[in-house]
Every structure is written in structure tokens, then in C-alpha cells.
Amino acid sequence: MKAMKKVILFMLALAGTLSFAKEYKIGDMGPGGGIVFYVSKSGFEVDDGMGSVETCHYLEVSKEDLGQTTWTPSPAVFLEDLDETYAIGSGKANTFLIAYAGLCPEEVTVENCAAYACFEYRTKTTKPGDWFLPSSDELKLVFTNLSLEQLNVTSKEFYWSSSEESDGSAWARKNKTSTVDAKGKRFNVRAVHAF
């Protein structure tokens, strides 16, 4: 009987150390209340722009638009290595750098900065800083892996990404079409969350 108790206690202790993480598929509701649009079994790195890198396996997009805004109030923002600002996993660092690293000489608000609007976005299960403006590759996956009906958008609406060009413009997308446009244009915004 004593040996059996030890086995049971050992099994309970072992069970407490195991992690049974939920698996998601594209189209599922994510933990932040958004729609899962990207799944990576092997994982991908997400740099937060403040020196921390996390391995994530999923991306979800907010169910609703955050409104229309300019990319930034000033075209003078240039991220350091433009090639790295396009990739999956780079949207969070881009967002922090655009909204908080002093790259924009003017004050940013949710009305004049797409990155700031995403950074400040929150749901019942998330807080400001958890969501970000997607990179151009991340935004492309939103429109590749989810239907317009799932996103509740039309094919005519442009959405900002956090990727920019050296000429002072930034990448935007509508449905399957991407474009480079002036940062002062007002386009729609959707926030993305990595987990």
C-alpha cells in the first residue's frame, strides 16, 4: 500500500510538470480572441524590438478593424534594416520601433499612427503591447489564408503593414494585391498577435 501511494504521488507530480498546450488550426479563434491565420509546427522567432526574442507557433488577426489611420504622422521614420522588416516574426519589432523608439519626430496617437493603434489594442485576454501591426509578409498571410468573408472585409479596402521602403513610403495590401503608398494616406488597420 505504501509503495502504491508513492507511485500515485510520483505520477501526480509528473503530470503537474507536463504541458498540454492546445493546438490551433487556421480559422480557429485564438487565445486573444482573433482569428488564427498562420500555423508553424517548428515555430518562428518574434523579436519585440526591446531586446527579447520569443519562439511562437501561431499568428492571429483581430476580428475587427481598428479604424482608418495614417502610417505615421511624419514620413521620416526609417527602420534600420528594411529587408528584415518584411519577414514573418518582424511585425512586433517594427511596431515598437515605429511607435515608441523615437523614430517618429511627431507625437503618435491611435488616430495618426497605425503601429501605435495596434500596440494599444487589447482584448479581454490580452493587454497593450501584445498586438502589433503586421509586417508585409504577415499581412500577406492574413489575406492568403483567410477569406474576405472570414475577415468581414471587401476586396476594395487597403490595410497598412509595418514594412516600409527607403523612399519614405510603406507597404499596404488589399486582398491579393500589395502596393507601396505614401505614409500620409489613411488606410485600414488590423492588429496581429503571436503566440
Backbone as a chain_set.jsonl record, in Angstrom:
{"seq": "MKAMKKVILFMLALAGTLSFAKEYKIGDMGPGGGIVFYVSKSGFEVDDGMGSVETCHYLEVSKEDLGQTTWTPSPAVFLEDLDETYAIGSGKANTFLIAYAGLCPEEVTVENCAAYACFEYRTKTTKPGDWFLPSSDELKLVFTNLSLEQLNVTSKEFYWSSSEESDGSAWARKNKTSTVDAKGKRFNVRAVHAF", "coords": {"N": [[0.827, -1.197, 0.0], [1.939, 1.264, 0.774], [3.917, 1.561, -1.153], [2.336, 1.816, -3.393], [1.105, 4.301, -2.881], [3.328, 5.98, -3.123], [3.879, 5.697, -5.844], [1.559, 6.797, -6.96], [1.744, 9.447, -5.986], [4.12, 10.189, -7.268], [3.293, 10.024, -9.95], [1.322, 12.034, -10.002], [2.915, 14.27, -9.461], [4.549, 14.242, -11.736], [2.625, 14.644, -13.739], [1.936, 17.26, -13.199], [4.102, 18.647, -14.203], [3.989, 18.374, -16.91], [3.063, 19.813, -20.032], [0.146, 20.5, -21.665], [-0.482, 21.87, -24.276], [-2.878, 23.64, -26.174], [-3.732, 22.876, -29.497], [-3.984, 24.716, -32.509], [-5.771, 25.501, -35.531], [-5.838, 26.992, -38.817], [-8.237, 29.52, -39.036], [-9.427, 29.022, -36.604], [-10.522, 30.397, -33.412], [-8.257, 32.355, -31.71], [-6.234, 32.602, -28.637], [-6.292, 35.273, -27.977], [-8.663, 36.144, -28.894], [-8.817, 36.631, -31.572], [-8.611, 35.66, -35.101], [-7.044, 32.759, -36.073], [-4.45, 32.698, -38.397], [-2.042, 31.741, -39.25], [0.073, 28.953, -38.928], [2.799, 27.322, -37.515], [4.52, 24.517, -37.135], [7.196, 24.044, -36.456], [7.884, 26.462, -35.391], [8.589, 30.023, -35.076], [10.667, 32.913, -34.786], [9.957, 35.744, -32.787], [10.709, 38.98, -32.486], [10.638, 41.467, -30.07], [11.449, 44.061, -30.316], [12.604, 45.281, -28.174], [14.742, 43.906, -27.3], [14.121, 41.305, -26.6], [13.475, 37.988, -27.626], [11.145, 35.647, -28.748], [9.968, 32.31, -29.225], [7.361, 31.443, -31.283], [4.317, 29.818, -32.401], [2.016, 30.39, -33.718], [-0.07, 32.816, -35.411], [-2.541, 35.268, -34.941], [-5.234, 37.305, -36.12], [-6.881, 40.376, -35.447], [-10.434, 40.406, -35.007], [-11.877, 42.571, -35.797], [-11.667, 45.692, -37.614], [-9.384, 48.307, -36.731], [-9.97, 50.796, -37.388], [-9.431, 53.626, -39.629], [-6.292, 55.027, -40.412], [-3.302, 57.048, -40.692], [-0.011, 55.911, -41.705], [2.161, 56.881, -40.218], [2.413, 60.065, -38.506], [4.402, 61.462, -39.724], [6.642, 61.238, -42.489], [9.233, 60.572, -41.853], [10.224, 58.251, -40.596], [12.487, 55.626, -40.489], [13.188, 52.317, -40.512], [15.912, 50.334, -39.327], [17.164, 48.042, -40.843], [15.79, 47.491, -43.694], [15.147, 45.191, -45.207], [14.799, 43.196, -43.297], [12.435, 43.926, -42.136], [10.235, 42.901, -43.394], [9.711, 40.186, -42.973], [8.118, 37.173, -41.597], [7.405, 37.305, -38.225], [8.631, 39.708, -37.737], [6.933, 41.867, -37.412], [6.195, 42.695, -34.801], [8.516, 43.869, -33.662], [8.916, 45.905, -35.549], [6.612, 47.43, -35.04], [6.974, 48.346, -32.391], [9.323, 49.871, -32.755], [8.447, 51.832, -34.572], [6.353, 53.12, -33.158], [7.334, 53.701, -30.565], [10.13, 54.066, -30.294], [11.161, 56.561, -30.745], [11.556, 57.158, -33.404], [9.792, 58.522, -34.915], [9.351, 61.9, -35.421], [7.185, 63.395, -34.566], [4.398, 63.505, -32.229], [2.81, 60.431, -31.65], [-0.43, 58.974, -32.13], [-3.453, 57.012, -31.719], [-4.999, 57.793, -33.798], [-3.294, 58.791, -35.75], [-1.231, 57.009, -36.271], [-0.654, 53.889, -37.398], [0.817, 51.731, -36.302], [0.933, 52.419, -33.577], [-1.792, 52.334, -32.927], [-2.248, 49.585, -33.121], [-0.442, 48.609, -31.178], [-1.581, 49.595, -28.845], [-3.964, 48.247, -28.768], [-6.257, 45.996, -27.199], [-7.748, 43.03, -25.758], [-10.168, 41.015, -23.974], [-8.481, 39.07, -22.98], [-5.92, 39.915, -23.471], [-3.292, 42.422, -23.346], [-2.207, 45.914, -23.759], [0.482, 46.108, -26.044], [0.676, 43.438, -26.614], [-0.374, 43.013, -29.129], [0.271, 43.82, -32.596], [1.226, 45.775, -35.531], [1.06, 44.118, -38.528], [3.875, 42.766, -40.367], [4.766, 43.102, -43.88], [4.883, 40.51, -45.023], [3.508, 39.031, -43.081], [0.984, 40.254, -43.218], [0.3, 39.576, -45.816], [-0.104, 36.826, -45.493], [-2.419, 36.883, -43.93], [-4.392, 37.612, -45.803], [-4.043, 35.585, -47.634], [-4.538, 33.168, -46.319], [-7.003, 33.436, -45.057], [-10.44, 33.995, -45.805], [-12.203, 36.716, -47.454], [-14.723, 36.865, -46.385], [-14.389, 35.642, -43.86], [-12.803, 37.579, -42.708], [-14.483, 39.681, -42.822], [-14.398, 41.815, -44.708], [-14.148, 43.921, -47.654], [-13.026, 43.526, -51.069], [-11.915, 45.88, -51.796], [-10.694, 47.377, -49.863], [-7.801, 48.812, -48.444], [-5.076, 47.826, -46.32], [-2.728, 48.724, -43.832], [0.694, 47.669, -43.52], [3.553, 46.991, -41.388], [5.883, 47.351, -42.713], [8.307, 49.185, -44.522], [9.563, 51.332, -47.185], [12.645, 52.59, -48.582], [12.213, 55.028, -49.774], [10.508, 56.486, -48.254], [7.921, 55.619, -48.263], [5.335, 53.15, -47.476], [4.321, 49.677, -47.126], [1.193, 48.39, -48.166], [-1.865, 46.464, -48.315], [-4.519, 44.981, -50.171], [-6.786, 42.464, -50.24], [-5.505, 40.229, -52.495], [-3.58, 41.871, -53.506], [-0.713, 43.865, -53.279], [0.721, 47.047, -52.415], [2.817, 49.953, -52.59], [2.694, 52.872, -50.778], [2.142, 56.382, -49.958], [2.92, 57.392, -46.655], [1.196, 59.13, -45.429], [-1.36, 58.596, -46.275], [-4.693, 57.475, -45.53], [-5.42, 54.399, -44.395], [-6.994, 51.218, -43.661], [-6.656, 49.325, -40.583], [-5.521, 46.355, -39.098], [-4.854, 44.443, -36.252], [-2.279, 42.151, -35.161], [-1.421, 39.172, -33.394], [1.044, 37.231, -31.859], [1.617, 33.906, -30.756]], "CA": [[0.0, 0.0, 0.0], [2.834, 2.399, 0.861], [4.565, 1.661, -2.464], [1.304, 2.31, -4.314], [0.962, 5.721, -2.587], [4.495, 6.652, -3.696], [3.7, 5.696, -7.295], [0.497, 7.765, -7.259], [2.296, 10.777, -5.756], [5.077, 10.442, -8.341], [2.523, 10.259, -11.184], [0.702, 13.351, -9.875], [3.982, 15.266, -9.595], [4.931, 14.228, -13.139], [1.532, 15.256, -14.509], [1.98, 18.697, -12.963], [5.182, 19.25, -14.979], [3.714, 18.24, -18.342], [2.26, 20.884, -20.606], [-0.759, 20.044, -22.712], [-0.881, 23.084, -24.985], [-3.914, 23.473, -27.192], [-3.308, 23.058, -30.887], [-4.912, 25.527, -33.284], [-5.663, 25.432, -36.988], [-6.245, 28.228, -39.473], [-9.67, 29.789, -38.916], [-9.854, 28.905, -35.198], [-10.381, 31.579, -32.573], [-7.038, 32.282, -30.917], [-6.37, 32.959, -27.222], [-6.541, 36.712, -27.861], [-9.981, 36.45, -29.431], [-8.719, 36.867, -33.006], [-8.732, 34.514, -35.997], [-5.732, 32.191, -36.386], [-4.21, 32.701, -39.843], [-0.746, 31.141, -39.564], [0.481, 27.882, -38.022], [4.139, 26.819, -37.788], [4.847, 23.434, -36.185], [8.575, 24.207, -35.995], [7.984, 27.733, -34.683], [9.281, 31.156, -35.688], [11.102, 33.872, -33.773], [9.304, 37.046, -32.752], [11.513, 39.983, -31.788], [9.711, 42.504, -29.581], [12.022, 45.381, -30.543], [13.201, 45.773, -26.935], [15.823, 43.005, -26.923], [13.634, 39.976, -26.236], [13.02, 37.176, -28.751], [10.317, 34.532, -28.285], [9.557, 31.38, -30.271], [5.91, 31.3, -31.343], [3.854, 28.839, -33.389], [0.755, 30.833, -34.322], [-0.43, 34.227, -35.528], [-3.97, 35.545, -35.062], [-5.541, 38.681, -36.523], [-8.073, 40.883, -34.756], [-11.673, 40.171, -35.761], [-12.422, 43.83, -36.308], [-10.747, 46.757, -37.989], [-9.128, 49.303, -35.691], [-10.274, 52.088, -37.992], [-8.502, 54.114, -40.646], [-5.281, 55.936, -39.894], [-2.089, 57.153, -41.486], [1.043, 55.002, -41.226], [2.68, 57.734, -39.132], [2.132, 61.469, -38.813], [5.534, 62.024, -40.443], [7.298, 60.221, -43.309], [10.654, 60.498, -41.51], [10.597, 57.025, -39.887], [13.158, 54.592, -41.281], [13.668, 51.204, -39.706], [17.322, 50.179, -39.663], [17.418, 47.125, -41.949], [14.474, 47.373, -44.319], [14.893, 43.812, -45.647], [14.343, 42.4, -42.162], [11.127, 44.382, -41.661], [9.176, 42.242, -44.158], [9.59, 38.765, -42.657], [7.24, 36.663, -40.543], [8.048, 37.463, -36.928], [9.234, 41.033, -37.581], [5.926, 42.908, -37.207], [6.169, 43.213, -33.422], [9.651, 44.781, -33.505], [8.609, 47.088, -36.366], [5.582, 48.212, -34.353], [7.594, 49.036, -31.258], [10.254, 50.877, -33.254], [7.692, 52.932, -35.182], [5.503, 53.829, -32.197], [7.916, 54.041, -29.264], [11.588, 54.22, -30.218], [11.557, 57.916, -31.074], [11.865, 57.294, -34.823], [8.855, 59.492, -35.472], [9.603, 63.165, -34.728], [5.95, 63.967, -34.034], [3.688, 62.654, -31.277], [1.939, 59.448, -32.297], [-1.702, 58.678, -31.474], [-4.173, 55.952, -32.427], [-5.603, 58.393, -34.991], [-2.318, 59.151, -36.782], [-0.148, 56.024, -36.376], [-1.192, 52.522, -37.451], [1.557, 50.885, -35.356], [0.508, 52.777, -32.224], [-3.158, 51.814, -32.751], [-2.139, 48.14, -32.875], [0.247, 48.399, -29.905], [-2.51, 49.926, -27.761], [-5.145, 47.38, -28.844], [-6.347, 44.943, -26.177], [-8.992, 42.265, -25.68], [-10.39, 40.531, -22.603], [-7.392, 38.178, -22.56], [-4.615, 40.485, -23.824], [-3.026, 43.773, -22.848], [-1.443, 46.707, -24.714], [1.82, 45.564, -26.301], [0.586, 42.056, -27.105], [-0.756, 43.046, -30.546], [1.168, 44.655, -33.391], [0.923, 45.991, -36.938], [1.779, 43.027, -39.199], [4.826, 43.035, -41.443], [4.129, 42.857, -45.183], [4.72, 39.06, -45.202], [2.442, 38.595, -42.175], [-0.281, 40.744, -43.764], [0.022, 38.756, -46.994], [-0.665, 35.558, -44.999], [-3.796, 37.135, -43.49], [-5.272, 37.595, -46.972], [-3.866, 34.321, -48.356], [-5.059, 32.032, -45.558], [-8.373, 33.677, -44.614], [-11.291, 34.561, -46.859], [-12.749, 38.046, -47.181], [-15.884, 36.653, -45.514], [-13.888, 35.425, -42.502], [-12.284, 38.857, -42.225], [-15.568, 40.649, -42.912], [-13.904, 42.974, -45.452], [-14.368, 43.87, -49.099], [-11.771, 43.439, -51.822], [-11.501, 47.238, -52.154], [-10.114, 48.059, -48.713], [-6.373, 48.649, -48.207], [-4.642, 47.702, -44.93], [-1.312, 49.015, -43.631], [1.643, 46.751, -42.888], [4.589, 47.75, -40.679], [7.087, 47.353, -43.549], [8.436, 50.425, -45.28], [10.543, 51.421, -48.254], [13.634, 53.645, -48.327], [11.773, 56.307, -50.345], [9.571, 57.139, -47.338], [6.588, 55.03, -48.388], [5.147, 51.911, -46.71], [3.548, 48.64, -47.815], [-0.207, 48.154, -47.803], [-2.417, 45.336, -49.068], [-5.952, 44.707, -50.22], [-6.999, 41.119, -50.755], [-4.287, 39.585, -53.001], [-2.761, 42.898, -54.131], [0.049, 44.739, -52.388], [1.116, 48.311, -53.022], [3.622, 50.86, -51.778], [1.989, 54.145, -50.846], [2.586, 57.439, -49.049], [2.556, 57.126, -45.262], [0.149, 60.048, -45.015], [-2.686, 58.119, -46.697], [-5.456, 56.828, -44.467], [-5.83, 53.046, -44.728], [-7.498, 50.425, -42.541], [-5.661, 48.681, -39.733], [-5.844, 45.149, -38.325], [-3.757, 44.058, -35.358], [-1.881, 40.749, -35.167], [-0.895, 38.688, -32.112], [1.811, 35.994, -31.982], [1.593, 33.084, -29.538]], "C": [[0.871, 1.261, 0.0], [3.523, 2.64, -0.484], [3.582, 2.236, -3.492], [1.09, 3.816, -4.123], [2.106, 6.512, -3.217], [4.358, 6.758, -5.212], [2.66, 6.737, -7.691], [1.011, 9.192, -7.078], [3.294, 11.158, -6.849], [4.349, 10.781, -9.642], [1.857, 11.648, -11.145], [1.741, 14.459, -10.047], [4.424, 15.368, -11.051], [3.876, 14.914, -14.001], [1.536, 16.769, -14.36], [3.07, 19.389, -13.767], [4.939, 19.181, -16.484], [2.831, 19.382, -18.817], [1.427, 20.329, -21.749], [-1.32, 21.273, -23.42], [-1.926, 22.757, -26.046], [-3.305, 23.67, -28.564], [-4.405, 23.79, -31.635], [-4.731, 25.232, -34.763], [-6.162, 26.763, -37.565], [-7.764, 28.351, -39.438], [-10.201, 29.662, -37.506], [-9.789, 30.265, -34.509], [-9.147, 31.383, -31.698], [-7.263, 32.714, -29.483], [-6.621, 34.445, -26.992], [-7.892, 37.127, -28.395], [-9.978, 36.755, -30.919], [-8.893, 35.583, -33.799], [-7.324, 34.03, -36.346], [-5.568, 32.132, -37.903], [-2.872, 32.099, -40.23], [-0.384, 30.141, -38.486], [1.86, 27.401, -38.454], [4.482, 25.776, -36.737], [6.244, 23.627, -35.61], [8.79, 25.501, -35.221], [8.75, 28.787, -35.467], [9.608, 32.147, -34.592], [10.366, 35.194, -33.932], [10.146, 37.96, -31.868], [10.571, 41.09, -31.34], [10.231, 43.927, -29.786], [12.711, 45.966, -29.324], [14.295, 44.838, -26.431], [15.396, 41.604, -26.529], [13.11, 39.267, -27.483], [12.314, 35.956, -28.2], [10.005, 33.622, -29.473], [8.051, 31.191, -30.181], [5.551, 30.284, -32.43], [2.617, 29.294, -34.15], [0.719, 32.356, -34.445], [-1.946, 34.31, -35.647], [-4.144, 37.011, -35.411], [-6.817, 39.111, -35.811], [-9.299, 40.683, -35.643], [-12.22, 41.443, -36.378], [-11.303, 44.766, -36.727], [-10.565, 47.697, -36.804], [-9.39, 50.71, -36.215], [-9.271, 52.427, -39.08], [-7.549, 55.107, -40.018], [-4.152, 56.059, -40.901], [-1.06, 56.172, -40.931], [1.749, 55.639, -40.043], [2.337, 59.172, -39.483], [3.249, 62.12, -39.628], [6.197, 60.932, -41.27], [8.744, 59.938, -42.899], [11.073, 59.254, -40.734], [11.296, 56.092, -40.856], [13.664, 53.532, -40.317], [15.066, 50.854, -40.206], [17.599, 49.277, -40.86], [16.086, 46.802, -42.612], [14.148, 45.951, -44.75], [14.333, 42.955, -44.521], [12.957, 42.805, -41.684], [9.971, 43.702, -42.377], [8.797, 40.872, -43.604], [8.54, 38.441, -41.593], [8.015, 36.713, -39.23], [8.631, 38.848, -36.704], [8.232, 42.145, -37.283], [5.936, 43.515, -35.813], [7.31, 44.205, -33.181], [9.413, 46.055, -34.312], [7.663, 48.014, -35.62], [6.169, 49.006, -33.197], [8.503, 50.163, -31.747], [9.525, 52.083, -33.845], [7.007, 53.78, -34.102], [6.233, 54.357, -30.966], [9.403, 54.34, -29.229], [12.07, 55.601, -30.631], [11.938, 58.11, -32.531], [10.96, 58.325, -35.493], [9.024, 60.815, -34.717], [8.355, 63.814, -34.137], [5.301, 63.002, -33.051], [2.75, 61.705, -32.02], [0.695, 59.214, -31.448], [-2.36, 57.53, -32.242], [-4.825, 56.489, -33.7], [-4.584, 58.676, -36.098], [-1.192, 58.142, -36.972], [-0.715, 54.606, -36.286], [-0.503, 51.603, -36.442], [1.114, 51.152, -33.918], [-0.903, 52.246, -31.932], [-3.121, 50.32, -32.441], [-1.493, 47.855, -31.527], [-0.697, 48.625, -28.724], [-3.754, 49.028, -27.726], [-5.098, 46.321, -27.746], [-7.694, 44.246, -26.29], [-9.163, 41.832, -24.231], [-9.213, 39.711, -22.084], [-6.004, 38.704, -22.915], [-4.511, 41.906, -23.306], [-2.301, 44.586, -23.915], [-0.014, 46.163, -24.819], [1.799, 44.135, -26.796], [0.315, 42.009, -28.608], [0.171, 44.002, -31.294], [0.652, 44.793, -34.821], [1.717, 44.956, -37.731], [2.799, 43.533, -40.22], [4.132, 42.744, -42.776], [3.928, 41.363, -45.437], [3.607, 38.509, -44.3], [1.076, 39.019, -42.713], [-0.683, 39.948, -45.007], [-0.616, 37.429, -46.57], [-2.102, 35.725, -44.503], [-4.738, 36.964, -44.676], [-5.129, 36.332, -47.818], [-4.612, 33.195, -47.647], [-6.48, 32.204, -45.031], [-9.167, 34.297, -45.758], [-11.747, 35.97, -46.467], [-13.947, 37.949, -46.256], [-15.442, 36.439, -44.071], [-13.405, 36.73, -41.877], [-13.349, 39.945, -42.18], [-15.094, 41.964, -43.55], [-14.295, 42.833, -46.922], [-13.014, 43.821, -49.798], [-11.221, 44.817, -52.176], [-10.764, 47.965, -51.037], [-8.624, 47.763, -48.564], [-6.097, 48.617, -46.706], [-3.142, 47.965, -44.854], [-0.568, 47.8, -43.107], [2.667, 47.617, -42.155], [5.892, 47.814, -41.466], [7.128, 48.613, -44.402], [9.503, 50.31, -46.359], [11.467, 52.604, -47.981], [13.226, 55.004, -48.902], [10.748, 57.025, -49.463], [8.154, 56.629, -47.444], [6.512, 53.74, -47.563], [4.244, 50.959, -47.492], [2.14, 48.53, -47.25], [-0.722, 47.028, -48.693], [-3.93, 45.396, -49.044], [-6.103, 43.361, -50.893], [-5.673, 40.535, -51.222], [-3.296, 40.587, -53.593], [-2.027, 43.723, -53.084], [0.456, 45.987, -53.154], [2.029, 49.052, -52.056], [2.962, 52.217, -51.911], [2.534, 55.117, -49.811], [2.07, 57.181, -47.64], [1.441, 58.034, -44.754], [-1.247, 59.641, -45.457], [-3.37, 57.433, -45.519], [-5.958, 55.472, -44.975], [-6.34, 52.349, -43.469], [-6.349, 49.739, -41.798], [-6.267, 47.455, -39.072], [-4.633, 44.792, -37.49], [-3.531, 42.544, -35.429], [-1.239, 40.421, -33.824], [-0.189, 37.359, -32.354], [1.736, 35.227, -30.665], [2.114, 31.692, -29.822]], "O": [[0.563, 2.222, -0.705], [3.692, 3.785, -0.904], [3.957, 3.038, -4.348], [0.91, 4.536, -5.105], [1.887, 7.586, -3.778], [4.685, 7.791, -5.796], [2.86, 7.478, -8.654], [0.748, 10.055, -7.916], [3.317, 12.301, -7.306], [4.735, 11.71, -10.352], [1.837, 12.351, -12.155], [1.477, 15.468, -10.702], [4.651, 16.471, -11.549], [4.214, 15.686, -14.898], [1.178, 17.486, -15.295], [2.987, 20.595, -13.998], [5.62, 19.863, -17.25], [1.958, 19.854, -18.088], [1.965, 19.75, -22.693], [-2.466, 21.667, -23.203], [-1.855, 21.728, -26.719], [-2.456, 24.54, -28.757], [-5.592, 23.535, -31.436], [-3.673, 24.773, -35.193], [-6.82, 27.546, -36.88], [-8.484, 27.408, -39.766], [-11.301, 30.132, -37.217], [-9.089, 31.17, -34.964], [-9.012, 30.361, -31.025], [-8.361, 33.15, -29.135], [-7.109, 34.835, -25.932], [-8.245, 38.306, -28.365], [-11.017, 37.103, -31.48], [-9.272, 34.548, -33.251], [-6.508, 34.798, -36.855], [-6.42, 31.594, -38.611], [-2.585, 31.956, -41.418], [-0.507, 30.419, -37.293], [2.071, 27.103, -39.629], [4.711, 26.115, -35.575], [6.463, 23.402, -34.419], [9.764, 25.628, -34.478], [9.473, 28.469, -36.411], [8.908, 32.218, -33.582], [10.175, 35.696, -35.039], [10.274, 37.74, -30.664], [9.788, 41.598, -32.142], [9.536, 44.892, -29.468], [13.333, 47.025, -29.411], [14.732, 44.948, -25.286], [16.241, 40.79, -26.157], [12.396, 39.859, -28.292], [12.819, 35.299, -27.29], [9.803, 34.099, -30.59], [7.525, 30.822, -29.13], [6.381, 29.939, -33.271], [2.214, 28.654, -35.121], [1.378, 33.079, -33.697], [-2.565, 33.523, -36.363], [-3.321, 37.853, -35.053], [-7.722, 38.304, -35.6], [-9.217, 40.776, -36.868], [-12.945, 41.396, -37.371], [-10.165, 44.658, -36.271], [-11.466, 47.865, -35.982], [-9.066, 51.697, -35.554], [-8.388, 51.636, -39.409], [-7.946, 55.93, -39.192], [-4.057, 55.274, -41.845], [-1.216, 55.661, -39.822], [1.914, 55.015, -38.995], [2.007, 59.469, -40.631], [3.065, 63.212, -40.167], [6.308, 59.799, -40.801], [9.414, 59.133, -43.546], [12.203, 59.209, -40.247], [10.765, 55.793, -41.926], [14.463, 53.813, -39.424], [15.373, 51.057, -41.38], [18.227, 49.727, -41.818], [15.344, 45.94, -42.142], [12.991, 45.537, -44.671], [13.493, 42.087, -44.756], [12.356, 42.082, -40.891], [8.819, 43.91, -41.996], [7.652, 40.447, -43.761], [8.132, 39.297, -40.808], [9.14, 36.222, -39.142], [9.085, 39.149, -35.6], [8.634, 43.255, -36.936], [5.71, 44.714, -35.655], [7.104, 45.254, -32.571], [9.672, 47.156, -33.827], [7.875, 49.225, -35.567], [5.893, 50.196, -33.046], [8.461, 51.275, -31.221], [9.94, 53.224, -33.639], [7.077, 55.009, -34.133], [5.808, 55.351, -30.379], [9.897, 54.828, -28.213], [13.266, 55.796, -30.846], [12.573, 59.107, -32.875], [11.321, 58.921, -36.507], [8.857, 60.85, -33.498], [8.466, 64.699, -33.289], [5.619, 61.813, -33.044], [1.997, 62.119, -32.901], [0.748, 59.248, -30.219], [-1.871, 57.126, -33.297], [-5.167, 55.71, -34.59], [-4.963, 58.791, -37.264], [-0.28, 58.391, -37.76], [-1.192, 54.18, -35.234], [-1.162, 50.788, -35.796], [0.94, 50.218, -33.134], [-1.178, 51.769, -30.831], [-3.877, 49.842, -31.595], [-1.936, 46.962, -30.805], [-0.615, 47.92, -27.718], [-4.51, 49.054, -26.755], [-4.029, 45.813, -27.407], [-8.651, 44.79, -26.84], [-8.39, 42.236, -23.362], [-8.975, 39.665, -20.877], [-5.01, 38.016, -22.686], [-5.497, 42.512, -22.886], [-1.82, 44.01, -24.891], [0.609, 45.809, -23.817], [2.793, 43.656, -27.342], [0.73, 41.067, -29.284], [0.779, 44.887, -30.692], [-0.222, 44.048, -35.264], [2.943, 44.917, -37.617], [2.615, 44.576, -40.847], [3.03, 42.197, -42.792], [2.91, 40.976, -46.009], [2.854, 37.625, -44.708], [0.121, 38.242, -42.673], [-1.865, 39.68, -45.222], [-1.558, 36.96, -47.21], [-2.914, 34.81, -44.639], [-5.75, 36.27, -44.582], [-6.001, 36.036, -48.634], [-5.245, 32.362, -48.295], [-7.102, 31.231, -44.604], [-8.62, 35.036, -46.577], [-11.682, 36.358, -45.301], [-14.174, 38.837, -45.435], [-16.047, 36.99, -43.151], [-13.573, 36.959, -40.68], [-13.148, 41.0, -41.578], [-15.337, 43.055, -43.033], [-14.716, 41.767, -47.37], [-11.978, 44.051, -49.174], [-10.163, 44.911, -52.798], [-10.259, 49.066, -51.252], [-8.221, 46.6, -48.558], [-6.776, 49.278, -45.921], [-2.377, 47.496, -45.696], [-1.117, 47.001, -42.348], [2.652, 48.841, -42.287], [6.904, 48.283, -40.944], [6.109, 49.049, -44.936], [10.241, 49.327, -46.433], [11.111, 53.515, -47.234], [13.825, 56.023, -48.559], [10.186, 58.044, -49.863], [7.262, 57.154, -46.778], [7.52, 53.294, -47.015], [3.509, 51.368, -48.391], [1.924, 48.569, -46.038], [-0.098, 46.68, -49.695], [-4.545, 45.797, -48.056], [-5.6, 43.15, -51.996], [-4.776, 40.359, -50.397], [-2.267, 40.181, -54.133], [-2.627, 44.216, -52.129], [0.527, 45.984, -54.383], [2.009, 48.803, -50.851], [2.696, 52.674, -53.023], [3.284, 54.738, -48.912], [0.916, 56.796, -47.457], [0.808, 57.727, -43.743], [-2.226, 60.273, -45.059], [-2.714, 56.886, -44.632], [-6.807, 55.404, -45.864], [-6.141, 52.832, -42.355], [-5.24, 49.598, -42.312], [-7.381, 47.502, -38.551], [-3.504, 44.836, -37.978], [-4.445, 41.77, -35.713], [-0.601, 41.267, -33.198], [-0.752, 36.461, -32.979], [1.784, 35.822, -29.588], [2.17, 30.857, -28.92]]}, "num_chains": 1, "name": "protein.A"}
